[in-house]
Coordinates of C-alpha atoms and ligand atoms in Angstrom, one line a residue:
X13 CA 2.0 -39.0 -5.5
X14 CA 3.4 -35.6 -4.7
X15 CA 6.8 -35.2 -6.4
X16 CA 9.6 -33.1 -4.8
X17 CA 9.2 -29.6 -6.2
X18 CA 12.8 -29.7 -7.6
X19 CA 11.4 -32.2 -10.2
X20 CA 9.4 -29.4 -11.8
X21 CA 12.8 -27.6 -12.5
X22 CA 14.4 -30.6 -14.2
X23 CA 14.3 -30.4 -18.0
X24 CA 15.0 -33.1 -20.5
X25 CA 16.7 -33.9 -23.8
X26 CA 14.1 -33.7 -26.6
X27 CA 16.1 -36.1 -28.8
X28 CA 15.0 -39.1 -26.7
X29 CA 11.3 -38.0 -26.8
X30 CA 11.4 -37.4 -30.5
X31 CA 13.0 -40.8 -31.0
X32 CA 10.2 -42.4 -28.9
X33 CA 7.6 -40.6 -31.1
X34 CA 9.3 -41.8 -34.3
X35 CA 9.4 -45.3 -33.0
X36 CA 5.7 -45.2 -32.3
X37 CA 5.0 -44.1 -35.8
X38 CA 7.2 -46.9 -37.1
X39 CA 5.2 -49.3 -34.9
X40 CA 2.2 -48.2 -37.0
X41 CA 3.9 -49.0 -40.2
X42 CA 5.3 -45.5 -41.1
X43 CA 8.8 -45.2 -42.7
X44 CA 10.8 -42.7 -40.7
X45 CA 14.2 -41.3 -41.5
X46 CA 16.1 -40.7 -38.3
X47 CA 18.0 -37.4 -38.2
X48 CA 17.2 -36.7 -34.5
X49 CA 19.6 -38.6 -32.4
X50 CA 23.2 -37.6 -31.8
X51 CA 25.0 -40.9 -32.1
X52 CA 27.4 -42.2 -34.8
X53 CA 25.7 -44.8 -36.9
X54 CA 28.9 -47.0 -36.9
X55 CA 29.7 -50.1 -35.0
X56 CA 32.2 -49.8 -32.2
X57 CA 35.5 -50.8 -33.7
X58 CA 36.4 -54.5 -33.4
X59 CA 39.6 -54.0 -31.4
X60 CA 37.5 -52.3 -28.7
X61 CA 34.9 -55.0 -28.7
X62 CA 37.5 -57.7 -28.5
X63 CA 39.2 -55.9 -25.5
X64 CA 35.8 -55.8 -23.7
X65 CA 35.3 -59.5 -24.3
X66 CA 38.8 -60.3 -23.0
X67 CA 38.3 -58.0 -20.0
X68 CA 35.1 -60.0 -19.1
X69 CA 37.0 -63.2 -19.3
X70 CA 39.8 -61.8 -17.3
X71 CA 37.4 -61.1 -14.4
X72 CA 36.8 -57.3 -14.8
X73 CA 33.3 -57.8 -13.5
X74 CA 33.4 -56.4 -10.1
X75 CA 33.1 -53.1 -8.3
X76 CA 36.0 -50.8 -8.6
X77 CA 37.1 -47.5 -7.0
X78 CA 34.5 -44.7 -7.6
X79 CA 36.8 -42.4 -9.6
X80 CA 37.8 -45.3 -11.9
X81 CA 40.3 -48.1 -12.1
X82 CA 43.8 -46.8 -11.5
X83 CA 45.0 -48.1 -14.9
X84 CA 42.2 -46.5 -16.7
X85 CA 42.7 -43.1 -15.0
X86 CA 46.5 -43.3 -15.8
X87 CA 45.9 -44.2 -19.5
X88 CA 43.1 -41.5 -19.8
X89 CA 45.5 -39.0 -18.3
X90 CA 48.2 -40.0 -20.8
X91 CA 45.8 -39.7 -23.7
X92 CA 44.3 -36.3 -22.7
X93 CA 47.9 -35.0 -21.9
X94 CA 49.1 -36.2 -25.3
X95 CA 46.1 -34.5 -27.0
X96 CA 46.5 -31.2 -25.2
X97 CA 50.2 -31.0 -24.9
X98 CA 50.6 -30.7 -21.1
X99 CA 50.9 -33.1 -18.2
X100 CA 47.6 -34.4 -16.8
X101 CA 48.0 -36.0 -13.4
X102 CA 46.1 -39.3 -13.3
X103 CA 44.6 -38.2 -9.9
X104 CA 42.7 -35.5 -11.7
X105 CA 40.9 -38.0 -13.9
X106 CA 37.5 -39.3 -12.9
X107 CA 35.8 -42.0 -14.9
X108 CA 32.0 -41.9 -15.2
X109 CA 29.2 -43.8 -17.1
X110 CA 29.2 -41.4 -20.1
X111 CA 30.3 -37.8 -20.3
X112 CA 26.9 -36.5 -19.1
X113 CA 27.4 -37.3 -15.4
X114 CA 30.4 -35.0 -15.4
X115 CA 27.8 -32.2 -16.1
X116 CA 25.6 -33.5 -13.4
X117 CA 28.3 -33.9 -10.7
X118 CA 30.1 -30.7 -11.5
X119 CA 27.0 -28.6 -11.3
X120 CA 25.7 -30.4 -8.2
X121 CA 29.1 -29.9 -6.5
X122 CA 29.5 -26.3 -7.3
X123 CA 26.3 -24.5 -7.7
X124 CA 23.9 -23.4 -5.0
X125 CA 20.7 -21.4 -5.0
X126 CA 21.2 -18.1 -6.6
X127 CA 24.5 -18.8 -8.2
X128 CA 24.7 -17.9 -11.8
X129 CA 26.0 -20.1 -14.6
X130 CA 26.7 -18.7 -18.0
X131 CA 26.0 -21.3 -20.8
X132 CA 25.9 -21.5 -24.5
X133 CA 22.4 -21.0 -26.1
X134 CA 21.6 -22.7 -28.4
X135 CA 23.4 -25.5 -26.4
X136 CA 23.1 -28.9 -25.0
X137 CA 19.8 -28.8 -23.1
X138 CA 21.1 -30.6 -20.0
X139 CA 23.2 -27.6 -19.0
X140 CA 20.2 -25.4 -18.5
X141 CA 18.2 -28.3 -17.0
X142 CA 20.8 -29.1 -14.4
X143 CA 21.4 -25.4 -13.5
X144 CA 17.7 -25.1 -12.8
X145 CA 17.5 -28.4 -10.9
X146 CA 20.0 -27.3 -8.3
X147 CA 18.4 -23.9 -7.9
X148 CA 21.0 -22.0 -9.8
X149 CA 20.3 -19.3 -12.3
X150 CA 21.0 -20.1 -15.9
X151 CA 22.4 -17.0 -17.8
X152 CA 22.2 -17.8 -21.5
X153 CA 25.0 -16.7 -23.8
X154 CA 23.7 -16.4 -27.3
X155 CA 25.5 -18.0 -30.2
X156 CA 24.9 -15.7 -33.1
X157 CA 24.4 -17.0 -36.7
X158 CA 25.9 -13.9 -38.1
X159 CA 29.3 -14.8 -36.6
X160 CA 29.1 -18.5 -37.4
X161 CA 27.3 -19.3 -34.2
X162 CA 29.9 -18.0 -31.9
X163 CA 29.4 -15.8 -28.8
X164 CA 30.0 -12.1 -28.5
X165 CA 32.8 -11.8 -25.8
X166 CA 31.6 -8.3 -24.8
X167 CA 28.2 -9.9 -24.1
X168 CA 29.9 -12.5 -22.0
X169 CA 31.8 -9.8 -20.0
X170 CA 28.5 -8.0 -19.5
X171 CA 26.8 -11.3 -18.3
X172 CA 29.3 -11.8 -15.4
X173 CA 28.0 -10.6 -12.0
X174 CA 28.8 -11.1 -8.3
X175 CA 26.9 -14.3 -8.3
X176 CA 28.5 -15.9 -11.4
X177 CA 30.3 -19.1 -10.5
X178 CA 30.7 -21.1 -13.7
X179 CA 31.0 -20.7 -17.5
X180 CA 30.3 -23.6 -19.7
X181 CA 31.9 -23.7 -23.1
X182 CA 31.3 -26.4 -25.8
X183 CA 33.5 -26.6 -28.8
X184 CA 32.6 -28.1 -31.3
X185 CA 29.1 -27.1 -30.3
X186 CA 26.0 -29.2 -30.2
X187 CA 23.6 -28.2 -32.0
X188 CA 25.3 -25.5 -34.1
X189 CA 28.4 -27.4 -35.2
X190 CA 30.4 -24.2 -34.5
X191 CA 34.0 -24.0 -33.1
X192 CA 35.2 -21.5 -30.7
X193 CA 38.2 -19.7 -32.2
X194 CA 41.3 -19.9 -30.0
X195 CA 41.4 -16.1 -29.7
X196 CA 37.9 -16.3 -28.2
X197 CA 39.0 -19.1 -25.8
X198 CA 41.8 -16.8 -24.6
X199 CA 39.4 -14.0 -24.0
X200 CA 36.9 -16.3 -22.1
X201 CA 39.9 -17.5 -20.0
X202 CA 40.7 -13.9 -19.2
X203 CA 37.2 -13.4 -18.0
X204 CA 37.3 -16.5 -15.9
X205 CA 40.6 -15.6 -14.3
X206 CA 39.8 -12.0 -13.7
X207 CA 36.5 -13.0 -12.0
X208 CA 37.8 -16.2 -10.3
X209 CA 35.3 -18.4 -12.1
X210 CA 35.4 -22.1 -12.8
X211 CA 34.9 -23.3 -16.4
X212 CA 33.4 -26.5 -17.7
X213 CA 34.8 -27.2 -21.1
X214 CA 32.7 -29.8 -22.9
X215 CA 35.1 -31.4 -25.4
X216 CA 33.0 -34.5 -26.3
X217 CA 33.3 -33.7 -30.0
X218 CA 36.9 -33.0 -30.0
X219 CA 37.7 -35.5 -32.8
X220 CA 34.9 -34.2 -35.0
X221 CA 36.6 -31.3 -36.9
X222 CA 36.1 -30.7 -40.6
X223 CA 38.3 -27.6 -40.7
X224 CA 41.3 -26.9 -38.4
X225 CA 42.2 -28.7 -35.2
X226 CA 40.8 -28.8 -31.8
X227 CA 42.0 -26.4 -29.2
X228 CA 41.0 -26.4 -25.5
X229 CA 40.6 -23.5 -23.1
X230 CA 42.9 -25.5 -20.8
X231 CA 45.8 -24.7 -23.2
X232 CA 45.6 -21.2 -22.0
X233 CA 48.0 -20.6 -19.1
X234 CA 46.3 -20.6 -15.7
X235 CA 43.3 -22.5 -17.0
X236 CA 43.9 -26.2 -16.1
X237 CA 43.5 -25.4 -12.4
X238 CA 40.1 -23.9 -12.9
X239 CA 38.7 -26.0 -15.7
X240 CA 36.6 -29.2 -15.7
X241 CA 37.2 -31.0 -19.0
X242 CA 34.2 -33.0 -19.9
X243 CA 34.9 -35.7 -22.4
X244 CA 34.2 -39.4 -23.2
X245 CA 34.2 -42.1 -25.7
X246 CA 30.6 -42.2 -26.8
X247 CA 31.1 -40.1 -30.0
X248 CA 34.7 -40.7 -31.1
X249 CA 34.5 -44.5 -30.9
X250 CA 30.8 -45.0 -31.6
X251 CA 30.4 -46.2 -27.9
X252 CA 27.2 -44.3 -26.9
X253 CA 25.6 -47.5 -25.5
X254 CA 28.7 -48.5 -23.5
X255 CA 28.4 -45.5 -21.2
X256 CA 32.0 -44.5 -20.7
X257 CA 33.1 -41.0 -20.2
X258 CA 35.5 -39.0 -18.0
X259 CA 36.3 -35.6 -16.5
X260 CA 39.6 -34.0 -15.9
X261 CA 38.9 -31.9 -12.7
X262 CA 40.6 -29.2 -10.8
X263 CA 42.1 -30.8 -7.6
X264 CA 39.5 -29.5 -5.2
X265 CA 36.6 -31.1 -7.2
X266 CA 38.1 -34.7 -7.4
X267 CA 37.0 -35.8 -3.9
X268 CA 33.5 -34.3 -4.0
X269 CA 32.8 -35.7 -7.4
X270 CA 34.1 -39.1 -6.4
X271 CA 31.8 -38.9 -3.4
X272 CA 28.9 -38.1 -5.7
X273 CA 29.8 -41.1 -7.8
X274 CA 29.8 -43.3 -4.6
X275 CA 26.4 -42.0 -3.7
X276 CA 24.9 -42.5 -7.1
X277 CA 26.4 -45.3 -9.4
X278 CA 29.2 -46.5 -7.2
X279 CA 31.6 -46.8 -10.2
X280 CA 31.7 -47.2 -13.9
X281 CA 31.6 -50.8 -15.3
X282 CA 35.1 -52.3 -15.0
X283 CA 35.3 -54.1 -18.3
X284 CA 34.2 -51.0 -20.3
X285 CA 37.1 -49.1 -18.7
X286 CA 39.5 -51.7 -19.9
X287 CA 38.0 -51.6 -23.3
X288 CA 38.2 -47.8 -23.2
X289 CA 42.1 -48.1 -22.7
X290 CA 42.2 -49.9 -26.0
X291 CA 40.0 -47.3 -27.6
X292 CA 42.3 -44.5 -26.6
X293 CA 45.6 -46.2 -27.2
X294 CA 44.8 -48.6 -30.0
X295 CA 44.6 -47.7 -33.7
X296 CA 42.8 -44.3 -34.3
X297 CA 42.2 -45.1 -37.9
X298 CA 38.5 -45.9 -37.3
X299 CA 38.0 -42.5 -35.9
X300 CA 39.8 -40.8 -38.9
X301 CA 37.7 -42.9 -41.3
X302 CA 34.5 -42.0 -39.5
X303 CA 35.2 -38.3 -39.4
X304 CA 36.1 -38.4 -43.1
X305 CA 32.7 -40.0 -43.8
X306 CA 30.9 -37.3 -41.8
X307 CA 32.8 -34.7 -43.7
X308 CA 31.5 -36.1 -47.0
X309 CA 27.9 -36.2 -45.6
X310 CA 28.2 -32.6 -44.3
X311 CA 28.4 -31.5 -48.0
X312 CA 25.4 -33.6 -48.9
X313 CA 23.2 -32.2 -46.1
X314 CA 24.3 -28.6 -46.2
X315 CA 24.0 -28.3 -50.0
X316 CA 20.7 -30.2 -49.9
X317 CA 19.3 -27.9 -47.2
X318 CA 20.4 -24.8 -49.1
X319 CA 18.6 -26.0 -52.2
X320 CA 15.3 -26.0 -50.4
X321 CA 13.1 -22.8 -50.6
X322 CA 12.9 -21.1 -47.2
X323 CA 15.9 -22.9 -45.7
X324 CA 19.5 -21.6 -45.4
X325 CA 22.3 -23.5 -43.7
X326 CA 25.9 -22.7 -42.7
X327 CA 28.6 -25.3 -43.1
X328 CA 29.3 -26.7 -39.6
X329 CA 33.0 -26.8 -38.7
X330 CA 32.6 -29.6 -36.3
X331 CA 30.4 -32.2 -34.6
X332 CA 27.9 -33.9 -36.9
X333 CA 24.9 -31.6 -36.9
X334 CA 23.5 -29.2 -39.4
X335 CA 21.6 -26.3 -37.8
X336 CA 19.7 -24.6 -40.7
X337 CA 17.7 -21.4 -40.4
X338 CA 14.1 -22.2 -41.2
X339 CA 12.5 -18.8 -40.6
X340 CA 11.7 -18.2 -44.3
X341 CA 9.4 -21.2 -44.2
X342 CA 7.1 -19.1 -42.1
X343 CA 6.9 -21.9 -39.5
X344 CA 8.1 -21.9 -35.9
X345 CA 10.8 -24.4 -35.0
X346 CA 8.3 -26.6 -33.3
X347 CA 5.8 -26.6 -36.2
X348 CA 8.6 -27.3 -38.6
X349 CA 9.8 -30.3 -36.5
X350 CA 6.3 -31.6 -36.2
X351 CA 5.5 -31.3 -39.9
X352 CA 8.8 -33.0 -40.8
X353 CA 8.0 -35.9 -38.5
X354 CA 4.3 -36.3 -39.1
X355 CA 3.9 -35.1 -42.7
X356 CA 7.3 -35.9 -44.2
X357 CA 8.4 -38.9 -42.0
X358 CA 11.7 -37.2 -41.1
X359 CA 12.7 -37.1 -37.4
X360 CA 14.7 -34.0 -36.5
X361 CA 14.8 -31.6 -33.6
X362 CA 13.4 -28.1 -33.2
X363 CA 16.1 -25.4 -32.5
X364 CA 14.2 -24.7 -29.4
X365 CA 15.1 -28.1 -28.0
X366 CA 18.4 -26.3 -27.4
X367 CA 17.1 -23.1 -25.7
X368 CA 15.3 -20.0 -26.4
X369 CA 17.8 -18.8 -29.1
X370 CA 17.2 -21.9 -31.1
X371 CA 13.9 -20.5 -32.3
X372 CA 14.0 -20.2 -36.1
X373 CA 16.3 -23.2 -36.5
X374 CA 16.3 -26.9 -36.6
X375 CA 18.9 -29.6 -35.9
X376 CA 19.6 -32.4 -38.3
X377 CA 22.1 -35.1 -37.2
X378 CA 24.0 -36.4 -40.1
X379 CA 24.7 -39.7 -38.4
X380 CA 22.8 -41.5 -41.2
X381 CA 23.7 -42.9 -44.6
X382 CA 24.1 -40.5 -47.6
X383 CA 21.1 -42.2 -49.2
X384 CA 18.9 -41.6 -46.2
X385 CA 20.1 -38.0 -45.9
X386 CA 19.1 -37.4 -49.6
X387 CA 15.7 -39.2 -49.1
X388 CA 15.1 -37.0 -46.0
X389 CA 16.0 -33.8 -47.8
X390 CA 13.6 -34.7 -50.7
X391 CA 10.8 -35.4 -48.3
X392 CA 11.3 -32.1 -46.4
X393 CA 11.4 -30.2 -49.8
X394 CA 8.2 -32.0 -50.9
X395 CA 6.4 -31.3 -47.6
X396 CA 7.2 -27.6 -47.8
X397 CA 6.2 -27.4 -51.4
X398 CA 2.8 -28.9 -50.7
X399 CA 2.0 -26.4 -47.9
Ligands
LIG26 N1 28.0 -33.1 -24.3 C1 27.4 -32.9 -25.4 C2 27.5 -31.5 -26.0 C3 26.6 -33.9 -26.1 O1 26.1 -33.6 -27.3 C4 26.5 -35.1 -25.5 C5 25.6 -36.2 -26.1 O2 24.8 -36.0 -26.9 C6 27.1 -35.3 -24.2 C7 27.9 -34.3 -23.7 C8 26.9 -36.6 -23.5 O3 27.6 -37.6 -23.9 P1 27.6 -39.1 -23.3 O4 26.6 -39.9 -24.2 O5 29.0 -39.6 -23.2 O6 27.0 -39.0 -21.9

């Protein structure tokens, strides 16, 4: 079968491939510690599960409007507005099956052949994949370890050309766990406004802060009109499998993105949207408890990594990933990830799964028990010592 040539430009998310390899090893009887996948190892809180069951019984089992149920859009708008401190009109909210489709639809709706998109690198791999898929030109903006994995704003300014259409920001960042300082967000906003660019702000980790509080580029004056906020419930409420996310879009993007939803998935599942309202407006204690647990684990994993010869790791400010520098092991990122999986039985990701500037690093998700984190660290240390 001859596939369409565009398929050769579509990348992937290595986490899912590594998970499959790890599962294959487990099927052969190997014991694997999973530090590869980016999903909280907690159950969805009970009040949310109960709300979903009730919604099913109440008949929320049918098609709904493509941009989301009116009550879901209204309550999401209320939640986002409360979080960011400005009015969010419900008509700007679009509900999708997970946060990821917001990337897909935004890039599909905005970018044409030759358009340039500036995106963080290391960064979530689907940004680059989607930019390439639609024929755009990905322009990586390096996040530098020396500055706590933040971008150099002069470099950003120099990256802007006549063809630049979109800047993607992600704070807290996957995979680096870094946070964009508000002063940098102000400067990025200035660049966007000066050059009439759209921004996509991926805020899916907005609850996962170990230091300070979340700020959004949309809190800078003039930015809500030109920013797509990508967010969702997957991470904050341990709802990765529910597939529930949303975007807050500039007005001109609402209709095109809704049309893309009609053309692809029709709408998001109705009962999950009702459960999502409970998630956002019910008790937030489960989120607070989960983030506190991640903060404790951060100490275990960062201290543990820094105790291993050849590895050094900064303390992530947010998200739930450690992104250690592994250069002094003498291994490439890929070799390190393979040795961890096949020799040590620890599944983690090569930094290069997040772009070219991820070489020399690895990503370990600390969405696993403290005990398993310690076992994983011991295994990595032993594997390196035996080389
Ligand atoms: N954005 C970033 C930075 C992520 O890390 C992820 C998931 O790993 C997503 C978006 C997608 O989230 P969802 O599972 O809601 O589609």
